[in-house]
Amino acid sequence: MLENSIIASLLPASSLQEPEGRSRHQDKYSVLLPTYNKRENLPLIVWLLVKSFSESGINYEIIIIDNGSPDGTKDVTEQLEKIYGPLLRRREKKLGLGTTYIHGMEHAAGNHIVIMDADLSHHPKFIPEFIRKQK
Ligand SMILES: Nc1nc2c(ncn2[C@@H]2O[C@H](COP(=O)(O)OP(=O)(O)OP(=O)(O)O)[C@@H](O)[C@H]2O)c(=O)[nH]1
Ligand SMILES: [Mg+2]
C-alpha cells in the first residue's frame, strides 16, 4: 500500500514537495476542490464533505482552488470560511485545471490527496468507502 496517495489518480504523494514551513500530517486527507464559476454548488458540496468526513471520523482539510471566477465564487468561499474556519482553505491560481491541482497539492497538509470536482458528479458520501477499500 502506498504510504501517501491520491484517490482517483493514485500518484505517490511522497514525490510531492513538503508544504512550506510544515511537514505533512499522517493519515490526513486533503480534498482539492477546483472551482470555476461554481458559486451555486459550493455551499452544498462543502457541507456534504464536512458531513461525510466528520461522521466517519477521518482527519481532513478542504482546499478550494478558484481561478478568479467571475460569478463570485470567491465571495461565497469567504462566507464558507467564516463557518468552517480552518477546515477550509482558499487558494487562488490563475492557470488551467492541471496546474490548479498541482498548486493545491503543493499546499496540502495531508499525506493523502483526494481530487474531485465541484459539479456534484462525485458525491462525497462515497469517500469514506474509497478510503476503507484503499487500506
Ligand atoms: N480552478 C479551476 N477550476 C477549474 C478550471 N476548469 C474547471 N475547473 C473546475 O474543475 C472541476 C472539473 O471541471 P469540468 O467538469 O471539467 O469543467 P466545468 O467547468 O465544470 O464545465 P462542464 O462540466 O463541462 O460544464 C469543476 O469543479 C470546475 O469548476 C480551471 O481552469 N481552474
Ligand atoms: Mg463540470
Coordinates of C-alpha atoms and ligand atoms in Angstrom, one line a residue:
M1 CA 0.0 0.0 0.0
L2 CA 1.2 3.5 -0.8
E3 CA 2.0 5.4 2.3
N4 CA 0.8 8.6 0.6
S5 CA -1.8 8.5 -2.0
I6 CA -4.1 10.4 -4.3
I7 CA -7.6 8.9 -4.5
A8 CA -8.8 8.9 -8.1
S9 CA -5.5 9.5 -9.7
L10 CA -3.3 7.4 -7.4
L11 CA 0.1 9.1 -7.6
P12 CA 2.6 8.6 -4.8
A13 CA 2.4 11.8 -2.9
S14 CA 5.8 11.0 -1.4
S15 CA 7.1 12.7 -4.5
L16 CA 5.4 15.9 -3.6
Q17 CA 7.3 18.7 -2.0
E18 CA 6.7 19.4 1.6
P19 CA 4.3 22.3 2.1
E20 CA 6.2 25.5 3.0
G21 CA 7.1 25.6 6.7
R22 CA 5.1 22.5 7.6
S23 CA 5.6 18.8 7.4
R24 CA 2.8 16.6 6.1
H25 CA 0.5 15.1 8.7
Q26 CA 0.0 11.3 8.8
D27 CA -3.4 10.0 7.9
K28 CA -4.9 13.3 6.9
Y29 CA -6.9 13.6 3.7
S30 CA -6.6 16.9 1.7
V31 CA -9.5 17.4 -0.6
L32 CA -8.7 19.5 -3.6
L33 CA -11.7 21.3 -5.0
P34 CA -11.0 23.3 -8.1
T35 CA -13.7 25.7 -8.9
Y36 CA -14.6 27.8 -11.9
N37 CA -18.0 29.5 -11.7
K38 CA -19.3 27.1 -9.0
R39 CA -20.8 29.6 -6.7
E40 CA -24.1 27.8 -6.6
N41 CA -22.7 24.3 -5.9
L42 CA -20.0 25.3 -3.4
P43 CA -22.1 25.5 -0.1
L44 CA -23.7 22.1 -0.8
I45 CA -20.5 20.3 -1.8
V46 CA -18.6 21.7 1.2
W47 CA -21.5 20.8 3.6
L48 CA -21.6 17.3 2.2
L49 CA -17.8 16.9 2.5
V50 CA -17.8 18.1 6.1
K51 CA -20.7 15.8 6.9
S52 CA -19.1 12.8 5.3
F53 CA -15.7 13.3 6.9
S54 CA -16.9 14.2 10.3
E55 CA -19.3 11.3 10.5
S56 CA -16.6 8.9 9.6
G57 CA -14.0 10.4 12.0
I58 CA -11.4 10.9 9.2
N59 CA -8.9 13.7 9.5
Y60 CA -9.2 16.1 6.6
E61 CA -9.0 19.5 5.1
I62 CA -10.7 21.1 2.1
I63 CA -8.7 23.3 -0.2
I64 CA -10.8 25.3 -2.6
I65 CA -8.7 26.5 -5.6
D66 CA -10.5 29.1 -7.6
N67 CA -9.4 30.7 -10.9
G68 CA -10.8 34.1 -10.4
S69 CA -14.3 33.0 -11.3
P70 CA -16.4 36.0 -12.5
D71 CA -19.6 34.6 -10.8
G72 CA -18.5 35.5 -7.3
T73 CA -17.3 32.0 -6.2
K74 CA -14.6 33.8 -4.2
D75 CA -17.2 35.7 -2.1
V76 CA -19.1 32.5 -1.4
T77 CA -15.9 30.8 -0.4
E78 CA -15.1 33.7 2.0
Q79 CA -18.6 33.2 3.6
L80 CA -18.0 29.5 3.9
E81 CA -14.6 30.1 5.6
K82 CA -16.4 32.0 8.3
I83 CA -18.4 28.9 9.0
Y84 CA -15.9 26.2 8.6
G85 CA -12.8 28.1 9.6
P86 CA -9.5 26.2 9.3
L87 CA -11.1 23.1 7.7
L88 CA -11.4 25.2 4.6
R89 CA -8.5 26.9 2.9
R90 CA -8.7 29.0 -0.2
R91 CA -6.0 29.1 -2.9
E92 CA -6.1 31.2 -6.0
K93 CA -4.5 30.2 -9.2
K94 CA -5.0 31.9 -12.5
L95 CA -4.0 29.0 -14.8
G96 CA -5.7 25.9 -16.1
L97 CA -7.0 22.8 -14.3
G98 CA -3.9 20.7 -14.3
T99 CA -1.7 23.4 -12.7
T100 CA -4.6 24.2 -10.3
Y101 CA -4.3 20.6 -8.9
I102 CA -0.5 20.9 -8.7
H103 CA -1.0 24.2 -6.8
G104 CA -3.4 22.6 -4.4
M105 CA -1.0 19.6 -3.8
E106 CA 1.8 22.0 -3.0
H107 CA -0.3 23.5 -0.2
A108 CA -1.8 20.3 1.0
A109 CA -1.0 19.3 4.6
G110 CA -2.4 15.8 4.3
N111 CA -0.5 12.7 3.3
H112 CA -3.4 11.6 1.1
I113 CA -4.9 13.7 -1.7
V114 CA -8.5 13.5 -2.8
I115 CA -9.1 15.1 -6.2
M116 CA -12.7 15.8 -7.1
D117 CA -14.8 18.4 -8.9
A118 CA -17.4 20.8 -7.6
D119 CA -20.1 19.6 -10.0
L120 CA -21.7 17.2 -7.6
S121 CA -20.8 14.4 -10.0
H122 CA -18.5 13.0 -7.4
H123 CA -20.7 12.5 -4.3
P124 CA -18.7 13.0 -1.0
K125 CA -20.7 10.2 0.7
F126 CA -18.5 7.6 -1.2
I127 CA -15.2 8.9 0.0
P128 CA -15.1 7.0 3.4
E129 CA -15.8 3.8 1.5
F130 CA -13.0 4.6 -1.0
I131 CA -10.6 5.1 1.9
R132 CA -11.6 1.9 3.6
K133 CA -11.1 -0.1 0.4
Q134 CA -7.8 1.5 -0.2
K135 CA -6.4 0.5 3.2
Ligands
LIG1 N1 -9.6 26.4 -10.5 C1 -10.0 25.9 -11.7 N2 -11.0 25.1 -11.7 C2 -11.5 24.6 -12.9 C3 -10.9 25.0 -14.1 N3 -11.6 24.4 -15.1 C4 -12.5 23.6 -14.5 N4 -12.5 23.8 -13.1 C5 -13.2 23.1 -12.1 O1 -12.8 21.7 -12.1 C6 -13.9 20.9 -11.9 C7 -14.0 20.0 -13.1 O2 -14.3 20.8 -14.2 P1 -15.0 20.3 -15.5 O3 -16.2 19.5 -15.1 O4 -14.0 19.6 -16.4 O5 -15.5 21.6 -16.2 P2 -16.7 22.6 -15.8 O6 -16.1 24.0 -15.7 O7 -17.4 22.1 -14.6 O8 -17.6 22.5 -17.1 P3 -18.7 21.4 -17.6 O9 -18.7 20.3 -16.6 O10 -18.1 20.9 -18.9 O11 -19.9 22.2 -17.7 C8 -15.1 21.7 -11.7 O12 -15.2 21.9 -10.3 C9 -14.7 23.0 -12.3 O13 -15.3 24.1 -11.7 C10 -9.9 26.0 -14.1 O14 -9.3 26.4 -15.1 N5 -9.5 26.4 -12.9
MG2 MG -18.0 20.1 -14.8

